[in-house]
Short mmCIF file of C-alpha atoms and ligand atoms in Angstrom, two decimals:
data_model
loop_
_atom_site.label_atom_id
_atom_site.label_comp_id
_atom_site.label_asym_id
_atom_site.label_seq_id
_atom_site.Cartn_x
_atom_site.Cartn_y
_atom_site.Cartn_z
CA UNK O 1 26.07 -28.59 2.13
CA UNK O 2 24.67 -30.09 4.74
CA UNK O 3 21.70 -28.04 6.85
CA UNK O 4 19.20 -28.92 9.55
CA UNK O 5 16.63 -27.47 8.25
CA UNK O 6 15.72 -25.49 11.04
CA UNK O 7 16.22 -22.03 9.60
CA UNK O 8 16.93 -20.70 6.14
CA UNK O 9 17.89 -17.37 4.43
CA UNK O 10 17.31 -16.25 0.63
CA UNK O 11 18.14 -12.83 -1.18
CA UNK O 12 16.77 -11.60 -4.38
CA UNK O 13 18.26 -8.85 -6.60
CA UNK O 14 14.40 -8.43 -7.84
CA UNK O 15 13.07 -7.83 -11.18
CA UNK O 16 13.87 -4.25 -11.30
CA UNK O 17 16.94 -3.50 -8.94
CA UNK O 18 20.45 -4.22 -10.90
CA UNK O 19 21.98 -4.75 -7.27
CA UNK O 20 21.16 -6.28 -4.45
CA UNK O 21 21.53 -4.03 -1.65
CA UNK O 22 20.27 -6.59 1.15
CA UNK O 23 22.14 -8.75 3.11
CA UNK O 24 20.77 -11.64 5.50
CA UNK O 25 22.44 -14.17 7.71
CA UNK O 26 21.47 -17.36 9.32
CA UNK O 27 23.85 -18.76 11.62
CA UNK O 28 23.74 -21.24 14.95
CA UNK O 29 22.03 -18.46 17.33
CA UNK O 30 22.37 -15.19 15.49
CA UNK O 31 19.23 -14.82 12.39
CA UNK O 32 19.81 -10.85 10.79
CA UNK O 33 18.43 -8.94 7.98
CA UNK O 34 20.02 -5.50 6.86
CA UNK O 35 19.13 -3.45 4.13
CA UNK O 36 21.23 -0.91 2.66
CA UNK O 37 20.13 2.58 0.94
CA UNK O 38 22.42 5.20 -0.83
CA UNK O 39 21.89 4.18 -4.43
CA UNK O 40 24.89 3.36 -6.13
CA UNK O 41 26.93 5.09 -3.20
CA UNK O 42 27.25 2.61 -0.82
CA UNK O 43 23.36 0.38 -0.30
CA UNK O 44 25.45 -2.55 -0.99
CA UNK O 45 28.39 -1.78 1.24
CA UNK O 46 26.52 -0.69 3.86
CA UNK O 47 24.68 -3.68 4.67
CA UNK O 48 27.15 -5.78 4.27
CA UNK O 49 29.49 -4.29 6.54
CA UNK O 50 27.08 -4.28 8.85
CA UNK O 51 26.00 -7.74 8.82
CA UNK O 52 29.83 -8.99 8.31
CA UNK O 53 30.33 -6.72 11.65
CA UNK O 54 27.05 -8.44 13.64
CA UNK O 55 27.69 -12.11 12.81
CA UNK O 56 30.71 -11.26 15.01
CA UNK O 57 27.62 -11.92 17.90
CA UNK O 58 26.78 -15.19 16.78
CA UNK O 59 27.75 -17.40 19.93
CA UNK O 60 25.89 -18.94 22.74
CA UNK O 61 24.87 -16.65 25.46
CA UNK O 62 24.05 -17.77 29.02
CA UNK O 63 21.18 -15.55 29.52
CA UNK O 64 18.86 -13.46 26.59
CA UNK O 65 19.48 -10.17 28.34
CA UNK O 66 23.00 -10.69 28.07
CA UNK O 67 22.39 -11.71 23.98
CA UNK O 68 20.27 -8.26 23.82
CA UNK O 69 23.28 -6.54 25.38
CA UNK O 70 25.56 -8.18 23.10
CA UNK O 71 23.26 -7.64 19.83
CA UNK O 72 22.77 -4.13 20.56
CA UNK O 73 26.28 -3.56 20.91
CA UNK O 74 26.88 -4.75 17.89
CA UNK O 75 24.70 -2.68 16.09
CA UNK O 76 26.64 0.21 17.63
CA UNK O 77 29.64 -0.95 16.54
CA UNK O 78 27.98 -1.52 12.91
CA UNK O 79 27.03 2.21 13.21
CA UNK O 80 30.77 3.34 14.11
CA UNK O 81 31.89 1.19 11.25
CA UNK O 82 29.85 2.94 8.54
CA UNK O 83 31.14 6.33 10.15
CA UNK O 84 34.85 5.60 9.39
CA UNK O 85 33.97 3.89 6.63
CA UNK O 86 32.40 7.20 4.87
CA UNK O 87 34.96 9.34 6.40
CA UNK O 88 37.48 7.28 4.34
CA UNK O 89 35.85 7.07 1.40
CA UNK O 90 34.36 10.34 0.90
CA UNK O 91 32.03 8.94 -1.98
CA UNK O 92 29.80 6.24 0.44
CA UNK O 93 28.99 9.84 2.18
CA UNK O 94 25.12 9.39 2.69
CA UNK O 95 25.00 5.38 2.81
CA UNK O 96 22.76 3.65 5.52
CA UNK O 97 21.11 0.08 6.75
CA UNK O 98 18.46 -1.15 8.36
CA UNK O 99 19.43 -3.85 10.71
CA UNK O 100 16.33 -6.43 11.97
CA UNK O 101 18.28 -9.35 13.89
CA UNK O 102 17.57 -12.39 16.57
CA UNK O 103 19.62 -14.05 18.96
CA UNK O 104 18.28 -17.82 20.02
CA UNK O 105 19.00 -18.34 23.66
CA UNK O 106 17.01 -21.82 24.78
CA UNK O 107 13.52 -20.88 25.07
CA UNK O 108 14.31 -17.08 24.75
CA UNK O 109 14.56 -14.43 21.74
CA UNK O 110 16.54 -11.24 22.02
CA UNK O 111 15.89 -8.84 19.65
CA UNK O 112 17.44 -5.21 17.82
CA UNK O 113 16.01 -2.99 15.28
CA UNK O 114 16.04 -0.17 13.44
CA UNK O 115 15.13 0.77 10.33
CA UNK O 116 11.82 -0.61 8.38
CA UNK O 117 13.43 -4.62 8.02
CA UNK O 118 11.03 -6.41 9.92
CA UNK O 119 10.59 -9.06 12.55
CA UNK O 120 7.41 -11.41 12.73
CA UNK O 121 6.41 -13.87 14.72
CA UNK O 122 4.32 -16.54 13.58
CA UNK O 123 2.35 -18.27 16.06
CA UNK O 124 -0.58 -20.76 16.14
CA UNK O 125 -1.11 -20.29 12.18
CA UNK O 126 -1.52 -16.04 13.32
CA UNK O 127 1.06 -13.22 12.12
CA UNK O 128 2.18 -10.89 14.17
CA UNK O 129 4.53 -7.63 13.51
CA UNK O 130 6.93 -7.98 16.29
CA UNK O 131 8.64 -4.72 15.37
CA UNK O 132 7.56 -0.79 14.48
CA UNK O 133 8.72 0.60 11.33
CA UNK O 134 11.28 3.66 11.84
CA UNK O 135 9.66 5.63 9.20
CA UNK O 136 7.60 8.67 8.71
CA UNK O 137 4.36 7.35 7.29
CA UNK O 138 4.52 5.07 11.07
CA UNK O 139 5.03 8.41 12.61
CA UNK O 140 1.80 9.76 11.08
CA UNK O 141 0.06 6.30 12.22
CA UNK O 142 0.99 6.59 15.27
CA UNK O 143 0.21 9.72 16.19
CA UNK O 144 -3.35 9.46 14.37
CA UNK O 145 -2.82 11.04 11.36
CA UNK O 146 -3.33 8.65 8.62
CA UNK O 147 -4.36 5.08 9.18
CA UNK O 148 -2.25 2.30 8.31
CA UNK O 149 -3.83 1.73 5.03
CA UNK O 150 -3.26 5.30 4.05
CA UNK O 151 0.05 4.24 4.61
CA UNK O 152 0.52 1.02 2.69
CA UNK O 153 0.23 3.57 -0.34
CA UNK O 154 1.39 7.22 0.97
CA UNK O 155 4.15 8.56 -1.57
CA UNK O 156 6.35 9.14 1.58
CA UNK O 157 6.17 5.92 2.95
CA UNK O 158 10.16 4.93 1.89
CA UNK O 159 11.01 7.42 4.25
CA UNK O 160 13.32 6.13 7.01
CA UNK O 161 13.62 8.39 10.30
CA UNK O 162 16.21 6.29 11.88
CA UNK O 163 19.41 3.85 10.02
CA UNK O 164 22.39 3.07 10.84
CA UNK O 165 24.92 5.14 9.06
CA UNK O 166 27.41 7.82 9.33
CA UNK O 167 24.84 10.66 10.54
CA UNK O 168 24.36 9.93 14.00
CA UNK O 169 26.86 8.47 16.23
CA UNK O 170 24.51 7.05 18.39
CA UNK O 171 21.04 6.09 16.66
CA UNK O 172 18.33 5.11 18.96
CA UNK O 173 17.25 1.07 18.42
CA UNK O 174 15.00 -0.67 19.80
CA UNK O 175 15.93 -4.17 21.34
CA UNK O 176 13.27 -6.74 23.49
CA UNK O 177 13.48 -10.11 24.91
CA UNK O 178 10.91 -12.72 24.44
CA UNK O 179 9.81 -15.98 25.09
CA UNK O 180 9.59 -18.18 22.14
CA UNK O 181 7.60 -21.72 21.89
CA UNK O 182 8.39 -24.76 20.08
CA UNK O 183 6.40 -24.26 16.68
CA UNK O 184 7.09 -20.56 16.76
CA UNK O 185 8.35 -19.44 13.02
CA UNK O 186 10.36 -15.91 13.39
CA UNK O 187 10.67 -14.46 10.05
CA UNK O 188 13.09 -11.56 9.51
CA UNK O 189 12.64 -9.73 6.24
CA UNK O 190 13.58 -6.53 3.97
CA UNK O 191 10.62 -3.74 2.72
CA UNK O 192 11.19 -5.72 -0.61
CA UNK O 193 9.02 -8.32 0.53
CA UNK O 194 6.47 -6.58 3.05
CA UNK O 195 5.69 -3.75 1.01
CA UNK O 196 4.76 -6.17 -1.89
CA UNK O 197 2.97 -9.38 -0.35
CA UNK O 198 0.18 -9.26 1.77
CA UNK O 199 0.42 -10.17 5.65
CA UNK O 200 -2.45 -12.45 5.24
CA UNK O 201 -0.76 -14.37 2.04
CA UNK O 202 2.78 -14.20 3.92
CA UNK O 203 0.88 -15.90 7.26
CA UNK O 204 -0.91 -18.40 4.61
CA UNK O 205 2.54 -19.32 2.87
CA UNK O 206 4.05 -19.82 6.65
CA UNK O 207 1.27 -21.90 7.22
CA UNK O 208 1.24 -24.07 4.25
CA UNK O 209 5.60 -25.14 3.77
CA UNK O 210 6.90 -26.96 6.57
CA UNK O 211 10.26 -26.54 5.84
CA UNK O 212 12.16 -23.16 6.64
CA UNK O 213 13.74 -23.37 3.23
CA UNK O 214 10.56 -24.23 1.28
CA UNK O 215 8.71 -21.29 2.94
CA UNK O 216 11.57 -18.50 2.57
CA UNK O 217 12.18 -19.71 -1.30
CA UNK O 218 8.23 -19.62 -1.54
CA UNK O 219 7.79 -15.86 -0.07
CA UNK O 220 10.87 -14.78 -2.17
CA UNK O 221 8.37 -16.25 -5.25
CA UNK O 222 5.32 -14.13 -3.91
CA UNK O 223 7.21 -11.12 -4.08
CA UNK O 224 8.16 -11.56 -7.78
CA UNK O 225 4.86 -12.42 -9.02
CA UNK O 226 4.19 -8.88 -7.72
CA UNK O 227 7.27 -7.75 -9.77
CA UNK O 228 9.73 -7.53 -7.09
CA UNK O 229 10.38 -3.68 -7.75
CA UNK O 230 12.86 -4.12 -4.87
CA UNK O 231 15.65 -6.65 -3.66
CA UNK O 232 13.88 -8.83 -1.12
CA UNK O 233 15.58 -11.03 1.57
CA UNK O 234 13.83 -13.22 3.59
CA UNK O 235 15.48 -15.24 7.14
CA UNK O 236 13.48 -17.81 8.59
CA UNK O 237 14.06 -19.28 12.02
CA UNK O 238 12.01 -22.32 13.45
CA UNK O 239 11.85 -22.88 16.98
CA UNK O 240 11.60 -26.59 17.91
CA UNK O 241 11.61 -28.79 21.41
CA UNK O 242 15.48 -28.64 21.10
CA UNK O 243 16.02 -25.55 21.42
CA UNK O 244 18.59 -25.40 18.16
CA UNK O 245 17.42 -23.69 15.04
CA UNK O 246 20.65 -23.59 13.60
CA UNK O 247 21.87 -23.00 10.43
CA UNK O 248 24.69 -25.27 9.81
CA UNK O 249 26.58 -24.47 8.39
CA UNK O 250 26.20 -20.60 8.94
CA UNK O 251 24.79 -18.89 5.46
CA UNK O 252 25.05 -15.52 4.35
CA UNK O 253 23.21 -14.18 1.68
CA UNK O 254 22.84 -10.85 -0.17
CA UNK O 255 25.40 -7.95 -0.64
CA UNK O 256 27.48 -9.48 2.36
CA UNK O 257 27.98 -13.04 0.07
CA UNK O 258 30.07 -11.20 -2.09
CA UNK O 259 33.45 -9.33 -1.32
CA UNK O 260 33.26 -5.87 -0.69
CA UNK O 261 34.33 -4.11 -4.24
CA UNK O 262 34.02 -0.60 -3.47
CA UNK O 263 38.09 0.11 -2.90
CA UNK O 264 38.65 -0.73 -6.76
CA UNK O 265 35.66 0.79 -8.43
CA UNK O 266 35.44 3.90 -6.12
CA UNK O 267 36.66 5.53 -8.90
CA UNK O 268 33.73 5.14 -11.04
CA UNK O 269 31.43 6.48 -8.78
CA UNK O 270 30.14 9.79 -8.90
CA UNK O 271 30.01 12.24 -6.06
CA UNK O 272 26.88 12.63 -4.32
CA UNK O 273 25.56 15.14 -2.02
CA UNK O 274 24.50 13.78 1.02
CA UNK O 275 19.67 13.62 1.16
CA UNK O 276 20.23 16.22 4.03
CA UNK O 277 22.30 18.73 2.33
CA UNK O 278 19.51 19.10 -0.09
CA UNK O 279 16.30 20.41 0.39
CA UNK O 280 14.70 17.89 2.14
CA UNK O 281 11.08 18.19 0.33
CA UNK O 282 12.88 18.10 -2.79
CA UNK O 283 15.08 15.52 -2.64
CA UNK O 284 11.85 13.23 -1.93
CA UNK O 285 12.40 9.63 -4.35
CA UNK O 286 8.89 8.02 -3.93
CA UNK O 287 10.27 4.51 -5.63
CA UNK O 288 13.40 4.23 -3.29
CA UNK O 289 14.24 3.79 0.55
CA UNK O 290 16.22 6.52 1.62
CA UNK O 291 17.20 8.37 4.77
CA UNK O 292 16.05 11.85 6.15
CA UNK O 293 17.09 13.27 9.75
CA UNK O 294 15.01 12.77 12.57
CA UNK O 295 15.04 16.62 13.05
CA UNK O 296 11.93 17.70 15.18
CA UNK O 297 11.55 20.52 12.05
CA UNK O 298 12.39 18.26 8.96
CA UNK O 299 9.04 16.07 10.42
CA UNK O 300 7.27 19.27 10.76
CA UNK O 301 8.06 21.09 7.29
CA UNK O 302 7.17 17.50 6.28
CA UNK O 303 3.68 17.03 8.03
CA UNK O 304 2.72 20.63 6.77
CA UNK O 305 3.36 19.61 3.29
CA UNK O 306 1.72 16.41 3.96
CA UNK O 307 -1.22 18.60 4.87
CA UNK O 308 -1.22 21.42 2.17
CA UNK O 309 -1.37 17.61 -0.08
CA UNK O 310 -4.46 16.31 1.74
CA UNK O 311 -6.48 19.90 1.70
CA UNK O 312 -5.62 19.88 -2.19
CA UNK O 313 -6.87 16.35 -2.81
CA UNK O 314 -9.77 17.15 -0.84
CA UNK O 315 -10.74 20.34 -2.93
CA UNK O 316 -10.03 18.92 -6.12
CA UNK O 317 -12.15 16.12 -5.36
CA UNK O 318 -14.26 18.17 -3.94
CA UNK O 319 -14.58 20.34 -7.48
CA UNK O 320 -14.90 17.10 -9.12
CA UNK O 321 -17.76 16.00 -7.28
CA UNK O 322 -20.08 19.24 -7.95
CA UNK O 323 -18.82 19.65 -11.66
CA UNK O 324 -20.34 15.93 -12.07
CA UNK O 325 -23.62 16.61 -10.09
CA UNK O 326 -24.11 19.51 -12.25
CA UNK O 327 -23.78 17.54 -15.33
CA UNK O 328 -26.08 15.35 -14.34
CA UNK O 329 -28.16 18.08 -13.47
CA UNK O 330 -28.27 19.82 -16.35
CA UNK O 331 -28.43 16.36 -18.32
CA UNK O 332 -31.67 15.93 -16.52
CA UNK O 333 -33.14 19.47 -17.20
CA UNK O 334 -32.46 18.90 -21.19
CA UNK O 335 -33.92 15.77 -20.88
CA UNK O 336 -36.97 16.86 -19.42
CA UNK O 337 -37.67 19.40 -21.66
CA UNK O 338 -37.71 16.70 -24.68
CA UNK O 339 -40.01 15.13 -23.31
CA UNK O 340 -42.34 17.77 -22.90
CA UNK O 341 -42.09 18.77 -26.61
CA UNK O 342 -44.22 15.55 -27.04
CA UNK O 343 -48.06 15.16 -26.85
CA UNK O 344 -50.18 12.23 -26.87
CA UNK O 345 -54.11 11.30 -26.84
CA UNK O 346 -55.06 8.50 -23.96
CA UNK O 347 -57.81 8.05 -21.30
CA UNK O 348 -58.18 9.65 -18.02
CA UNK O 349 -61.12 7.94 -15.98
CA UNK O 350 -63.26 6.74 -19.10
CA UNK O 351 -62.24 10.00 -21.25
CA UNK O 352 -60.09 10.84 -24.09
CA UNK O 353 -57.24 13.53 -23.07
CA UNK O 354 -54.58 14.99 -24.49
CA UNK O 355 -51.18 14.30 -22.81
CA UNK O 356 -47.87 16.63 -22.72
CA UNK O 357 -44.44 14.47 -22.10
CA UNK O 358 -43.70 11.03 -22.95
CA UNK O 359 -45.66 7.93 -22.22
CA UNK O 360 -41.99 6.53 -20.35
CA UNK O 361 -41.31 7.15 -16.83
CA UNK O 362 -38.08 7.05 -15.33
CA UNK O 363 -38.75 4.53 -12.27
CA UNK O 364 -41.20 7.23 -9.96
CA UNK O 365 -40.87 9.84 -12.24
CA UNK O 366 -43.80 10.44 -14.43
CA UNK O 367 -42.38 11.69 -17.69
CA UNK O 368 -45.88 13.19 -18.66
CA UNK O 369 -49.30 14.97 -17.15
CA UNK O 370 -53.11 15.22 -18.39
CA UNK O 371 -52.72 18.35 -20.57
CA UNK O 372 -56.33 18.55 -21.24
CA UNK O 373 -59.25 16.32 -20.57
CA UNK O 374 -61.97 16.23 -23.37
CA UNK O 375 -65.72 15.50 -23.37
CA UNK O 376 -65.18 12.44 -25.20
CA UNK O 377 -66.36 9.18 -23.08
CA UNK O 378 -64.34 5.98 -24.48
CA UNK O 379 -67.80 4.73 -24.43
CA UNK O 380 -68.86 6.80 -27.17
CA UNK O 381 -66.00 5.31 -29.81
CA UNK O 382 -65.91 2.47 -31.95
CA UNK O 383 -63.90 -0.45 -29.70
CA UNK O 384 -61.60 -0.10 -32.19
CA UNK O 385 -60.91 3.41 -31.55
CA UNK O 386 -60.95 2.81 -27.85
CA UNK O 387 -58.18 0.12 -27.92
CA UNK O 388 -56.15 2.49 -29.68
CA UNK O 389 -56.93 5.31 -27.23
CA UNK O 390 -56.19 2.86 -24.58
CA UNK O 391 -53.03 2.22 -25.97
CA UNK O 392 -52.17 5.97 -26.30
CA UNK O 393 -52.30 7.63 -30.23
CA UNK O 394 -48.18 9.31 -30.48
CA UNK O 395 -48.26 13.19 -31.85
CA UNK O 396 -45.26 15.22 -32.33
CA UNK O 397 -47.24 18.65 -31.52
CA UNK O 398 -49.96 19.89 -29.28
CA UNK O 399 -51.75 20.67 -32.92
CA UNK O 400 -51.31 17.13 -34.05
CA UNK O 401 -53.00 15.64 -30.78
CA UNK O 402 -55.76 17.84 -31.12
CA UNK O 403 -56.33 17.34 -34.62
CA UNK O 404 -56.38 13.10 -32.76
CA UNK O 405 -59.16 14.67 -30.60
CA UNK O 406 -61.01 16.16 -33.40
CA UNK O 407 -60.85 13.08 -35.55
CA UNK O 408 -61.98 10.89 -32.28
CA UNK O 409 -64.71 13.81 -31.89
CA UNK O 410 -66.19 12.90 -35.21
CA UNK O 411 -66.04 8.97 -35.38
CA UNK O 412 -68.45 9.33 -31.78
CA UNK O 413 -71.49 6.92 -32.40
CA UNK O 414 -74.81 8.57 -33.13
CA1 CA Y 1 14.43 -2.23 0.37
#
């Protein structure tokens, strides 16, 4: 097969997944990702419907707003698709897709989106998230509520506000036009790869493969040595002086590779409610993209919950916290009183004196204090006896250090 190089697209079922529910496409202008959710209801068939419905776009356009027009459109038409597809086959009921696509047009890129696929741009060795995530941990970023590394790991954060799919017949997405340079690297790509590799390994890998196919097979390979819980597609488009980054010929990947199967085995699968006919805070599946009405209550039955969560982390932490200070606490208090069960004879300014504690100390704190200070001067002893007052003389009761005293009384010199 014969390829320029220019641009390259790879799926991966993943190490967990036993479908692939992506699909990607790299053709001669047209570069798409689409991932599909519904389980075993439809993920599969919804992507790929989509994308087979898209790459309808793939043609040169004479200007990029008329490529966003056309792209958009065609994302539309993807929606409409899904709709009669469900309402003929009352078992996909409930299937979506994100759709994250490019149109080349000379030194321009035109741009739809929706869903949490994503479109980077890699510039001048940086990496830069060209597109917002439709999701509702994004929602709480954006409006302040959690910061983005809260969300990297929030158990909502497979939560999609907006797909294409048979729910609403005319979902909002987002398209843009922009200039692209020669050098530029667009890279399209499922959750299955930017939930699982770092943005500053994904920028070094981009930086370090000069071939489009090298560096998509390469990120596939990051995302399964982090045990590629999810199917992962990558599509990556170099922009060069002449103005081509086709992929020739056009290569489809993913779900959409594969005929659509879903007329002969509809039989087989089971009948599933659609998310939003359950209750939506119950039908939460942390491990798994799925769908949940942009509803202005859904988000706010979702935010409270999301709040009742963070005040009970905060006062069970909060309970952990004291119950450990007052372990240590109390760990201290026994301790102390050990020590002071001990006694020991020493000097205090050229006397002998009887000491209560242990001759230790814990960093500042003294462990011990002058119990009693005798009429003994060290000068009076042996120097035998006043090296080993010097030293300190151990007792194991206030009576045994006295009994010391009384010895060290008797061996004064004359
Ligand atoms: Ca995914």
């Amino acid at each position: 097969m014969a390829t320029t190089g220019k641009s390259a697209a790879v799926s991966h079922v993943g190490k967990i997944r036993s479908n692939n529910q992506d699909s990607g496409y790299a053709g001669r202008y047209l570069f798409v990702v689409a991932d599909g959710m519904g389980g075993h209801a439809g993920g599969d068939v919804a992507s790929a419907i989509a994308v087979k419905r898209i790459t309808e776009t793939d043609r040169q356009y004479s200007s990029p707003n008329d490529a966003e027009f056309a792209l958009r459109s065609a994302l539309l038409a993807a929606n409409s698709l899904l709709a009669e597809t469900v309402f003929e086959h009352g078992e996909l009921t409930g299937m979506g897709t994100t759709v994250s696509g490019i149109v080349r047009v000379d030194d321009h890129i035109a741009m739809a989106h929706i869903g949490d696929s994503r479109i980077y741009l890699f510039r001048d060795g940086v990496l830069k998230q060209i597109t917002a995530d439709h999701t509702f941990v994004q929602r709480l970023v954006d409006s302040g509520r959690i910061t983005p590394e809260e969300a990297a790991v929030h158990p909502r954060r497979s939560v999609l506000m907006r797909v294409l799919g048979d729910v609403d017949a005319s979902p909002e997405i987002d398209t843009a036009v922009m200039k692209t340079l020669p050098g530029d690297r667009w890279l399209i790509c499922s959750d299955g790869l930017s939930s699982y590799v770092t943005e500053d390994k994904i920028q070094a890998v981009l930086g370090s493969f000069p071939t489009a196919q090298e560096a998509a097979e390469r990120l596939v390979k990051e995302s399964l040595d982090q045990g590629a819980p999810d199917n992962v597609t990558i599509v990556l488009v170099d922009v060069d002086a002449s103005g081509d980054s086709a992929h020739e010929p056009p290569l489809t990947v993913g779900s959409a590779a594969v005929p659509l199967v879903f007329e002969a085995d509809s039989i087989r699968r089971p009948m599933r409610l659609p998310s939003l006919l359950l209750h939506p805070l119950k039908a939460t599946q942390t491990d798994d993209s799925h769908f949940e009405p942009e509803s202005d209550e859904y988000l706010a039955a979702l935010i409270a919950e999301d709040r009742r969560r963070a005040r009970k982390r905060r006062v069970s932490w909060l309970a952990f916290v004291l119950i450990v200070i007052a372990v240590i606490v109390a760990a201290c208090i026994l301790g102390y009183q050990f020590t002071q069960r001990h006694y020991f004879v020493g000097a205090v300014d050229g006397r002998v004196a009887v000491f209560q504690g242990v001759q230790q100390d814990i960093g500042p704190i003294k462990l011990s204090h002058v119990y009693k200070t005798t009429t003994i001067d060290l000068d009076e002893l042996s120097p035998y006896y006043q090296q080993q007052v010097e030293a300190t003389m151990n007792a194991n009761s206030l009576a045994e250090a006295l009994g010391i005293v009384d010895r060290l009384s008797d061996a004064r010199k004359p």
